[in-house]
XYZ file of C-alpha atoms in Angstrom:
687
model
C -33.512 -11.854 26.549
C -32.774 -12.886 30.188
C -36.294 -14.297 30.687
C -35.942 -16.329 27.471
C -32.613 -17.719 28.699
C -34.137 -18.790 32.005
C -36.976 -20.538 30.221
C -34.479 -22.315 27.964
C -32.499 -23.738 30.871
C -35.249 -24.464 33.378
C -34.655 -24.456 37.115
C -32.521 -27.508 37.970
C -28.747 -27.749 37.597
C -28.916 -31.156 35.927
C -31.603 -29.928 33.519
C -29.536 -26.887 32.681
C -26.454 -29.033 31.979
C -28.372 -31.477 29.808
C -29.887 -28.675 27.781
C -26.513 -26.958 27.562
C -24.903 -30.138 26.233
C -27.697 -30.505 23.691
C -27.272 -26.930 22.456
C -23.499 -27.343 22.341
C -23.800 -30.482 20.205
C -25.930 -28.509 17.745
C -23.420 -25.663 17.653
C -25.805 -23.263 19.418
C -23.126 -21.867 21.696
C -24.984 -18.782 22.914
C -27.868 -20.886 24.255
C -25.411 -23.463 25.634
C -23.443 -20.758 27.474
C -26.638 -19.461 29.078
C -27.441 -22.919 30.425
C -23.890 -23.619 31.602
C -23.769 -20.260 33.370
C -27.020 -21.127 35.161
C -25.617 -24.472 36.239
C -22.280 -22.970 37.311
C -23.923 -20.294 39.443
C -25.976 -22.961 41.258
C -23.000 -25.252 41.876
C -21.532 -25.022 45.350
C -17.999 -23.645 45.691
C -17.260 -26.724 47.786
C -17.734 -28.898 44.667
C -14.502 -27.593 43.182
C -13.933 -30.169 40.410
C -17.546 -29.985 39.236
C -17.531 -26.202 39.365
C -14.284 -26.145 37.368
C -15.696 -28.515 34.727
C -18.766 -26.340 34.259
C -16.618 -23.200 34.087
C -14.608 -24.909 31.342
C -17.707 -25.677 29.269
C -18.951 -22.130 29.740
C -15.555 -20.758 28.713
C -15.540 -22.821 25.526
C -18.913 -21.375 24.519
C -17.928 -17.780 25.262
C -14.741 -18.268 23.247
C -16.661 -19.493 20.229
C -19.065 -16.504 20.265
C -16.258 -13.952 20.716
C -17.185 -12.864 24.240
C -13.508 -12.656 25.086
C -13.561 -11.189 28.584
C -16.246 -13.595 29.795
C -14.302 -16.479 28.282
C -11.080 -15.397 30.041
C -12.865 -15.189 33.373
C -14.378 -18.651 32.897
C -11.057 -20.216 31.839
C -9.359 -18.616 34.854
C -11.998 -20.240 37.050
C -11.261 -23.594 35.412
C -7.556 -23.047 36.154
C -8.347 -22.040 39.757
C -10.339 -25.244 40.246
C -7.553 -27.276 38.561
C -9.739 -28.454 35.674
C -7.844 -26.780 32.827
C -5.940 -29.175 30.571
C -3.335 -28.123 28.004
C -6.010 -27.302 25.411
C -7.785 -25.025 27.882
C -4.511 -23.290 28.779
C -3.832 -22.738 25.093
C -7.270 -21.195 24.535
C -6.812 -18.991 27.589
C -3.457 -17.744 26.322
C -4.925 -17.027 22.878
C -7.774 -15.082 24.452
C -5.343 -13.078 26.569
C -3.526 -12.158 23.343
C -6.845 -11.194 21.814
C -7.588 -9.010 24.829
C -4.221 -7.257 24.473
C -3.068 -8.683 27.828
C 0.357 -9.631 26.481
C 2.110 -10.156 29.845
C -0.650 -12.505 30.993
C -0.521 -14.322 27.665
C 3.256 -14.774 27.926
C 2.886 -16.211 31.418
C 0.145 -18.660 30.312
C 2.079 -19.769 27.197
C 5.169 -20.441 29.356
C 3.037 -22.462 31.783
C 1.590 -24.389 28.842
C 5.046 -24.977 27.348
C 6.256 -26.519 30.621
C 3.287 -28.898 30.743
C 3.524 -30.207 27.156
C 4.890 -33.725 26.835
C 5.607 -33.440 23.070
C 7.709 -30.662 21.536
C 6.721 -31.567 17.972
C 2.925 -31.627 18.257
C 0.720 -29.017 16.522
C -0.108 -27.576 19.956
C 3.597 -27.165 20.718
C 4.107 -25.352 17.417
C 1.200 -23.001 18.096
C 2.489 -22.390 21.617
C 5.857 -21.228 20.248
C 4.053 -18.928 17.811
C 1.831 -17.566 20.571
C 4.790 -16.920 22.846
C 6.529 -15.035 20.044
C 3.372 -12.943 19.520
C 3.043 -12.120 23.234
C 6.641 -10.969 23.427
C 6.807 -9.066 20.133
C 3.329 -7.497 19.821
C 4.100 -4.440 21.992
C 7.184 -3.703 19.882
C 5.265 -4.198 16.632
C 2.588 -1.815 17.839
C 5.239 0.767 18.761
C 6.479 0.570 15.151
C 3.019 1.370 13.798
C 4.218 4.550 12.070
C 6.123 2.398 9.589
C 3.085 0.428 8.411
C 1.641 3.372 6.467
C -2.013 2.373 7.048
C -4.844 4.709 8.010
C -7.883 3.000 9.549
C -11.283 4.560 10.338
C -14.500 3.104 11.723
C -17.371 3.620 9.261
C -20.423 4.614 11.294
C -22.678 4.823 8.214
C -22.366 1.074 7.615
C -22.409 0.005 11.266
C -25.313 -0.685 13.617
C -25.818 -1.806 17.206
C -25.332 -5.392 16.070
C -22.627 -7.052 13.959
C -21.411 -6.225 10.439
C -18.681 -8.170 8.658
C -17.040 -9.161 5.372
C -17.605 -6.066 3.200
C -17.271 -6.612 -0.553
C -16.955 -3.824 -3.135
C -18.600 -4.402 -6.504
C -19.315 -2.541 -9.727
C -16.954 -1.267 -12.416
C -16.179 1.818 -10.298
C -16.310 0.083 -6.879
C -19.473 2.080 -6.195
C -21.432 -0.743 -4.546
C -20.726 -2.191 -1.113
C -22.197 -5.473 0.109
C -21.760 -6.796 3.655
C -23.389 -9.145 6.141
C -25.214 -7.896 9.221
C -27.294 -9.206 12.104
C -29.036 -5.841 12.607
C -32.759 -5.649 13.304
C -33.657 -5.192 9.615
C -32.448 -8.739 8.869
C -35.202 -11.189 7.979
C -36.764 -13.513 10.521
C -37.851 -12.895 14.077
C -36.022 -15.584 16.046
C -32.620 -15.046 17.629
C -29.833 -17.431 16.689
C -28.882 -19.997 19.285
C -25.328 -19.673 17.998
C -24.816 -15.935 18.513
C -27.823 -14.636 20.426
C -28.507 -12.256 17.538
C -30.637 -12.523 14.406
C -29.270 -14.600 11.561
C -27.211 -12.509 9.172
C -28.524 -11.100 5.898
C -26.605 -9.402 3.112
C -26.995 -5.615 2.973
C -26.153 -3.172 0.209
C -25.063 0.469 -0.131
C -24.636 2.542 -3.315
C -22.203 5.412 -3.845
C -23.602 8.403 -5.786
C -21.825 10.666 -8.298
C -20.577 12.865 -5.443
C -18.962 9.949 -3.636
C -21.590 9.698 -0.875
C -22.762 6.265 0.254
C -26.456 5.560 0.707
C -27.974 4.173 3.894
C -27.510 0.373 3.822
C -30.574 -1.695 2.976
C -31.055 -5.474 2.796
C -30.938 -6.975 -0.681
C -34.514 -7.007 -1.914
C -34.705 -10.448 -3.491
C -34.983 -14.139 -2.629
C -31.273 -14.197 -1.791
C -31.830 -13.322 1.877
C -33.786 -15.847 3.946
C -34.577 -16.435 7.608
C -31.309 -18.387 7.781
C -27.691 -17.162 7.687
C -26.236 -15.555 4.555
C -22.779 -14.035 4.768
C -19.221 -13.411 3.536
C -20.130 -12.715 -0.082
C -17.708 -12.096 -2.950
C -18.112 -11.709 -6.702
C -16.836 -12.963 -10.025
C -14.840 -10.474 -12.097
C -17.911 -9.559 -14.188
C -20.101 -9.157 -11.030
C -22.678 -11.545 -12.480
C -22.071 -14.326 -9.949
C -22.079 -13.958 -6.182
C -20.288 -16.500 -4.010
C -21.424 -16.587 -0.394
C -21.636 -18.672 2.770
C -24.994 -20.072 3.889
C -25.875 -21.923 7.072
C -29.155 -23.794 7.026
C -31.182 -24.563 10.139
C -31.781 -28.085 11.409
C -33.232 -28.340 14.944
C -31.870 -31.850 15.467
C -28.539 -31.798 13.631
C -25.355 -29.670 13.823
C -25.276 -26.878 11.256
C -22.334 -26.838 8.841
C -21.685 -23.802 6.695
C -21.768 -24.311 2.920
C -20.615 -22.318 -0.079
C -23.393 -21.150 -2.387
C -23.747 -19.125 -5.577
C -26.355 -16.640 -6.777
C -26.778 -15.135 -10.232
C -27.591 -11.528 -11.058
C -30.271 -10.723 -13.599
C -30.283 -6.992 -14.389
C -30.017 -5.433 -10.915
C -31.601 -8.288 -8.943
C -29.916 -11.267 -7.281
C -31.503 -14.683 -7.534
C -31.863 -17.304 -4.815
C -28.672 -18.848 -3.458
C -27.887 -22.407 -4.562
C -25.454 -24.581 -2.602
C -22.270 -25.392 -4.533
C -21.166 -28.961 -3.845
C -17.402 -28.746 -3.396
C -17.006 -32.220 -1.891
C -19.362 -34.964 -0.799
C -18.595 -34.336 2.831
C -21.547 -33.613 5.094
C -19.529 -33.363 8.316
C -17.157 -30.517 7.362
C -17.504 -26.787 7.033
C -17.126 -25.039 3.656
C -17.140 -21.256 3.905
C -15.695 -17.856 2.914
C -15.463 -18.315 -0.882
C -13.152 -16.062 -2.922
C -12.633 -16.403 -6.697
C -9.143 -15.675 -7.991
C -8.872 -12.615 -10.286
C -8.507 -14.822 -13.389
C -11.610 -16.837 -12.441
C -9.723 -20.133 -12.579
C -9.801 -20.928 -8.855
C -12.315 -20.631 -6.059
C -10.582 -20.333 -2.696
C -12.507 -21.328 0.418
C -12.140 -22.359 4.059
C -12.717 -25.859 5.374
C -11.887 -28.187 8.247
C -12.202 -31.272 6.025
C -9.687 -34.105 6.472
C -6.322 -33.587 4.809
C -5.541 -30.146 6.191
C -2.769 -28.917 8.457
C -5.086 -28.382 11.430
C -8.050 -26.238 12.418
C -9.527 -24.403 9.441
C -7.358 -24.298 6.312
C -7.480 -22.465 3.033
C -8.330 -24.749 0.115
C -8.981 -24.038 -3.533
C -11.192 -25.610 -6.196
C -10.337 -25.469 -9.879
C -13.304 -24.143 -11.846
C -14.368 -25.076 -15.343
C -17.489 -23.098 -16.153
C -19.876 -23.785 -13.275
C -18.244 -27.116 -12.440
C -15.473 -28.000 -9.998
C -12.687 -30.028 -11.599
C -10.491 -30.654 -8.558
C -9.749 -29.392 -5.049
C -6.458 -28.993 -3.227
C -5.133 -27.715 0.073
C -3.238 -24.445 -0.336
C -0.611 -25.824 2.029
C 2.253 -24.205 3.915
C 3.451 -21.543 4.426
C -0.083 -20.131 4.302
C -1.795 -22.841 6.345
C -0.733 -23.665 9.891
C -2.016 -25.923 12.706
C -4.181 -22.917 13.658
C -7.076 -21.368 11.722
C -6.740 -19.680 8.322
C -9.928 -17.969 7.151
C -11.529 -15.229 5.030
C -9.394 -15.331 1.854
C -9.643 -12.408 -0.546
C -7.670 -11.082 -3.494
C -6.365 -7.754 -4.658
C -6.945 -7.422 -8.404
C -3.170 -7.781 -8.902
C -3.392 -11.348 -7.560
C -2.051 -10.800 -4.027
C -3.824 -13.193 -1.637
C -4.998 -11.789 1.712
C -6.350 -13.955 4.515
C -6.772 -14.009 8.295
C -5.098 -16.390 10.711
C -4.415 -17.056 14.376
C -1.652 -19.540 13.519
C 1.000 -17.012 12.464
C 2.725 -14.537 14.805
C 0.501 -11.484 15.280
C -1.263 -9.183 17.709
C -3.903 -11.701 18.808
C -7.222 -12.990 17.527
C -7.386 -13.223 13.758
C -4.753 -11.047 12.097
C -4.631 -10.178 8.395
C -1.735 -11.556 6.330
C -0.899 -11.578 2.643
C 1.184 -13.417 0.067
C 2.329 -11.762 -3.148
C 0.832 -13.070 -6.385
C 2.422 -16.185 -7.906
C 1.382 -18.935 -10.354
C 0.633 -21.366 -7.504
C 0.640 -21.384 -3.695
C 3.653 -23.719 -3.641
C 5.620 -21.129 -5.613
C 4.436 -18.240 -3.454
C 6.613 -15.960 -1.410
C 6.700 -15.371 2.300
C 3.593 -14.735 4.372
C 3.716 -11.040 5.299
C 2.034 -9.160 8.153
C 0.763 -5.625 7.355
C 1.186 -4.471 10.950
C -0.756 -2.049 13.131
C -3.310 -0.420 12.778
C -4.694 -2.649 10.028
C -4.277 -5.431 12.562
C -5.191 -5.197 16.228
C -5.475 -7.431 19.262
C -9.018 -8.343 18.153
C -10.238 -10.217 15.074
C -9.369 -8.449 11.800
C -10.609 -10.017 8.585
C -12.723 -9.791 5.449
C -10.879 -7.255 3.287
C -12.128 -5.743 0.030
C -10.118 -3.502 -2.289
C -11.086 -0.460 -4.315
C -9.698 -1.299 -7.724
C -5.921 -1.593 -7.897
C -5.332 0.748 -4.960
C -4.372 -0.412 -1.483
C -7.522 0.967 0.068
C -10.989 -0.324 0.802
C -12.837 -1.834 3.755
C -12.469 -4.663 6.261
C -14.149 -5.900 9.437
C -12.903 -6.022 13.003
C -14.249 -6.514 16.521
C -11.489 -4.393 18.086
C -12.706 -2.424 21.092
C -16.139 -4.081 21.196
C -16.683 -5.702 24.594
C -19.466 -7.881 23.148
C -17.153 -9.241 20.468
C -19.323 -7.910 17.640
C -17.718 -7.081 14.320
C -17.949 -3.731 12.561
C -16.772 -2.252 9.276
C -13.656 -0.099 8.994
C -12.016 1.636 6.055
C -8.294 1.325 5.370
C -5.842 3.071 3.094
C -2.112 2.761 2.557
C -0.258 5.241 0.438
C 1.412 3.446 -2.467
C 2.796 4.655 -5.763
C 0.619 2.749 -8.205
C 0.681 3.268 -11.950
C -2.472 2.215 -13.716
C -3.616 2.061 -17.313
C -7.323 2.501 -17.977
C -8.745 1.807 -21.386
C -12.033 1.735 -23.264
C -12.904 -0.516 -26.199
C -15.738 0.831 -28.328
C -17.041 0.928 -31.867
C -15.679 3.809 -33.873
C -18.600 6.258 -34.184
C -20.537 4.000 -31.804
C -20.879 2.579 -28.324
C -18.837 0.394 -25.966
C -18.031 -3.194 -26.940
C -18.439 -5.358 -23.799
C -17.402 -8.443 -25.816
C -14.021 -6.862 -26.512
C -10.641 -8.250 -25.465
C -7.369 -6.432 -24.901
C -4.007 -8.150 -25.242
C -1.314 -6.628 -23.030
C 2.298 -7.480 -23.870
C 5.328 -6.020 -22.059
C 9.040 -6.327 -22.656
C 9.354 -7.644 -19.087
C 7.549 -10.842 -20.091
C 4.005 -9.633 -19.358
C 1.479 -11.351 -21.614
C -2.169 -10.963 -20.579
C -5.554 -11.366 -22.218
C -7.954 -8.926 -20.574
C -11.741 -9.172 -20.797
C -13.335 -5.729 -20.670
C -16.181 -4.782 -18.347
C -19.772 -4.113 -19.288
C -18.936 -0.533 -20.265
C -16.052 -1.662 -22.497
C -13.426 -0.562 -19.978
C -10.493 -2.279 -18.331
C -7.949 -1.366 -15.677
C -4.512 -2.882 -15.125
C -1.466 -2.110 -13.042
C 1.681 -1.290 -15.029
C 5.318 -1.177 -13.966
C 7.849 1.627 -14.369
C 10.569 1.063 -16.929
C 8.463 -1.313 -19.025
C 7.328 -0.817 -22.616
C 3.848 -2.182 -23.320
C 1.868 -2.937 -26.445
C -1.937 -3.097 -26.091
C -4.119 -4.587 -28.808
C -7.871 -3.971 -28.650
C -9.955 -6.610 -30.430
C -13.554 -7.664 -30.900
C -15.170 -10.127 -33.275
C -16.519 -8.252 -36.295
C -14.093 -5.333 -35.895
C -10.568 -4.422 -36.903
C -7.837 -4.375 -34.279
C -6.463 -1.209 -32.729
C -2.989 -1.001 -31.208
C -1.602 1.392 -28.603
C 1.913 1.552 -27.208
C 2.948 2.833 -23.788
C 6.337 3.475 -22.229
C 6.005 3.722 -18.445
C 8.409 6.065 -16.690
C 9.190 6.027 -12.942
C 7.103 8.504 -10.936
C 6.964 9.713 -7.330
C 3.146 9.763 -7.081
C 0.444 7.448 -8.394
C -0.484 8.065 -11.999
C -3.179 6.891 -14.401
C -2.730 6.504 -18.145
C -5.814 6.514 -20.360
C -5.958 4.653 -23.671
C -8.769 4.605 -26.222
C -9.480 1.677 -28.541
C -11.975 2.790 -31.232
C -12.545 -0.317 -33.356
C -13.572 -0.031 -36.980
C -16.390 -2.290 -38.132
C -15.692 -4.973 -40.735
C -19.277 -4.968 -42.001
C -20.314 -1.294 -42.009
C -18.859 1.948 -43.473
C -16.425 3.683 -41.122
C -16.185 7.480 -41.102
C -12.698 8.981 -41.387
C -13.193 12.138 -39.398
C -11.325 15.428 -39.958
C -10.409 14.987 -43.631
C -10.291 18.433 -45.260
C -9.878 19.503 -48.890
C -9.329 22.881 -50.531
C -12.622 24.402 -51.678
C -13.921 22.813 -54.873
C -10.669 20.834 -55.239
C -9.221 17.401 -54.423
C -6.153 18.806 -52.691
C -5.762 17.555 -49.111
C -5.271 20.304 -46.543
C -2.520 20.026 -43.873
C -5.142 19.613 -41.128
C -5.969 16.181 -42.618
C -2.574 14.670 -41.829
C -3.403 13.488 -38.275
C -6.497 11.557 -39.396
C -4.678 10.099 -42.396
C -1.731 8.967 -40.285
C -4.157 7.177 -37.972
C -5.575 5.369 -41.005
C -2.042 4.376 -42.059
C -1.467 2.976 -38.551
C -4.781 1.096 -38.644
C -3.914 -0.564 -41.956
C -0.462 -1.490 -40.664
C -2.051 -3.026 -37.545
C -4.401 -5.057 -39.759
C -2.119 -6.153 -42.631
C -4.578 -8.724 -44.034
C -7.277 -6.145 -44.731
C -8.186 -4.478 -48.042
C -10.528 -1.508 -48.111
C -12.664 0.577 -50.404
C -11.879 4.242 -49.762
C -14.913 6.350 -50.670
C -15.584 10.080 -50.898
C -19.081 11.629 -50.799
C -20.499 15.068 -51.551
C -23.756 16.813 -50.767
C -26.500 17.069 -53.394
C -25.709 20.616 -54.474
C -24.171 20.695 -57.969
C -24.656 18.328 -60.884
C -24.397 14.566 -60.472
C -21.523 14.275 -62.941
C -19.513 17.068 -61.327
C -20.001 15.642 -57.845
C -18.920 12.169 -58.941
C -15.744 13.515 -60.643
C -14.841 15.648 -57.595
C -15.443 12.844 -55.109
C -13.444 10.385 -57.242
C -10.452 12.742 -57.310
C -10.715 13.273 -53.571
C -10.831 9.522 -52.892
C -7.765 9.086 -55.082
C -5.964 11.845 -53.148
C -6.435 9.909 -49.921
C -5.333 6.642 -51.538
C -2.213 8.332 -52.936
C -1.338 9.596 -49.449
C -1.684 6.076 -48.058
C 0.487 4.609 -50.827
C 3.146 7.283 -50.225
C 3.207 6.204 -46.594
C 3.835 2.538 -47.298
C 0.404 0.956 -47.845
C 0.329 -1.424 -50.834
C -1.736 -0.054 -53.715
C -3.575 -3.354 -54.254
C -5.045 -3.047 -50.751
C -6.821 0.193 -51.682
C -9.783 0.874 -53.974
C -10.729 4.580 -54.379
C -14.380 5.235 -55.284
C -16.160 8.583 -55.643
C -19.893 8.238 -55.048
C -20.778 11.909 -55.350
C -24.233 12.397 -53.886
C -25.447 8.874 -54.685
C -24.999 7.415 -51.163
C -26.469 9.840 -48.621
C -25.442 9.249 -45.016
C -27.400 6.838 -42.812
C -27.598 8.122 -39.237
C -26.194 5.962 -36.433
C -27.725 6.003 -32.969
C -24.610 7.552 -31.442
C -24.954 10.640 -33.650
C -28.464 11.296 -32.332
C -26.884 12.231 -28.990
C -25.312 15.231 -30.740
C -28.309 16.027 -32.961
C -31.418 15.034 -31.025
C -33.661 16.035 -33.944
C -32.220 13.136 -35.953
C -33.214 9.515 -35.428
C -31.218 6.312 -35.883
C -31.457 5.001 -39.484
C -32.564 8.369 -40.916
C -31.218 8.676 -44.477
C -30.122 12.203 -45.448
C -31.684 12.256 -48.911
C -32.576 15.549 -50.671
C -36.219 14.922 -49.786
C -35.353 14.454 -46.082
C -33.205 17.586 -46.010
C -35.706 19.781 -47.873
C -38.462 18.712 -45.475
C -36.567 20.283 -42.558
C -37.958 23.699 -41.669
C -34.680 25.024 -40.272
C -31.884 26.192 -42.589
C -29.247 25.482 -39.944
C -30.410 21.855 -39.684
C -30.340 21.577 -43.479
C -26.745 22.817 -43.546
C -25.765 20.304 -40.864
C -27.186 17.518 -43.032
C -25.187 18.736 -46.031
C -22.045 18.711 -43.876
C -22.773 15.170 -42.721
C -23.181 14.034 -46.328
C -19.779 15.510 -47.255
C -17.591 12.788 -45.840
C -14.778 10.306 -46.443
C -15.306 6.668 -45.393
C -13.856 3.247 -45.825
C -15.384 -0.208 -45.793
C -13.521 -3.507 -45.421
C -13.533 -5.617 -48.591
C -11.365 -8.585 -47.528
C -9.656 -9.840 -44.376
C -7.384 -12.426 -46.057
C -4.979 -10.213 -48.045
C -1.520 -11.826 -48.313
C -2.543 -14.918 -46.372
C -2.670 -17.348 -49.343
C -0.437 -17.893 -52.374
C -1.582 -18.293 -55.969
C -2.343 -21.971 -55.325
C -4.500 -21.167 -52.317
C -2.002 -22.404 -49.734
C -1.588 -20.588 -46.417
C 1.444 -18.288 -46.349
C 3.528 -18.328 -43.166
C 3.501 -14.882 -41.502
C 6.768 -12.999 -41.227
C 8.665 -13.177 -37.940
C 7.355 -10.595 -35.499
C 9.173 -8.529 -32.930
C 9.464 -10.120 -29.443
C 7.094 -7.597 -27.827
C 4.408 -8.434 -30.363
C 4.513 -12.235 -30.534
C 0.825 -12.604 -29.905
C -1.647 -14.033 -32.389
C -5.198 -12.709 -32.241
C -7.822 -14.342 -34.385
C -10.800 -12.595 -35.931
C -12.992 -15.421 -37.092
C -10.480 -17.563 -39.020
C -8.218 -14.658 -39.970
C -5.012 -13.764 -38.183
C -5.026 -10.020 -37.674
C -1.898 -9.569 -35.585
């Protein structure tokens, strides 16, 4: 490394300075610092102004590549040689904060404050903030026990180089992506910006026992010889948003936001997302909002409050409709970076423009409809924050735990991954939407309505599941829906608790186009009398018909093939009528119900789900007498007879009561406040 640096800078002081200036203009601060250091060391101590100017350039490079202690030493030399202006003093004070040297930082901020000619400039505002940080940080650190956070360095994910911006993915948060400059990253050349390899995105998988695998680079065209970093994901994990920085040997490199699509388990090549037609500004650190409407990002484009600001772009499909600055109180004249969201909508970000411990501290704002309506910017305290740079959070589901990155305690300024957890009482509802007698329905939707004004439409994950935070003292109604299926409603009253609790709801949806088995219907032997054990299943059917008031059904009963055809048809007809009578007695209109006894004439057709229980059956097998008699096992034959003896229903119409005799649409009756939600199934209102 040292030999390469010497070759870069040559032998002469002037040559070293010219090369350093060239590297600096290209943003290659590591290479520039090497040249400036060479020139500084060969400059006579008698040439005090020149030596101070070169120390200042060297300091600026070290600051930009997070070599804090070297930067402080260089800035102090610039001060000693009387070449430090107000900007240099400000950077020195910030670095002293970042180094945890709070007394030194206070002294430098006071010196800076005395030398400022304007008390209303952005620098004056940041100086006041910095002075507050220097004075208050020791007290905040002493109050660490009140923050409630536990922080641990994660050696499995870390290397001898830098790791940053972890991002959890997957329905169960069992995948972790992060950026790293470790040796396994692609390419052989070292970056002129950092002195390390360009970053690639790495991946780790958690197994069923909760153990993470050794991180490996993503094996696809996503990683290149250039920089890829700070990735996040859409809610369905099908789109990755990331930052890319492309190489140009003769032009400064500006970071850009890019997207990549996932096909099966593989990520495609990153494509730059044009946020604005601005080629001289940085666009980085993308973070989609939980509802997918907004893409938050970082930029220094014109129109901000100073430094890097948080901005957001309104998304419509894959297109950007508009962009806007998030504004105060989030943005400051300093730098705001690395936005991320908790699933509940709380916005987390890092900043050196708000009072903190030094470097980039993590802050958050509670969820609100828009930034202008947001609450106060809050500081989570120590040990989540430190004197170093703390940023890039990712959350494990709805819990206040996950991972983040920090360069605390690393003399080289390299970032590493830490875990965090804060004990909170969180109440969560988990639900699954699936076909009754079948598999998950990833196209399903769940409507969540609470008497506190909550009204959400929730898209389920690929496994048909969803997860939402719920509040104590609130009554909720959940409606599971999917095109081609009847609705299913669940109600939940949430009570206050002292520890976190999960509620589990099931949404088995009955098909509109296929027969639906009514499980656990029992009759007396050789009779049509319903046994008491049938009541639970029948009451569920009553509830289903009440939840879907525009549906009419055929209620059918089936027997096995033992006994005469006529006897089986009479018995099954009486049994179907028994079920219909129960439904009528419990408030279901008679003209919505058609009882039919099929006897043995419609043997059961096997669904794929049932083959998991009986692996000797195949999907679409029909349990005819010939099929059953061909089985060489009497137990299997008896199972088939049991499967044929069943009670089912099939939907006949989905427009019952919706039109009058003249074919005009009838206005639905007024609904209760907690249920004023209309869900459409095709053209039919079902709720």
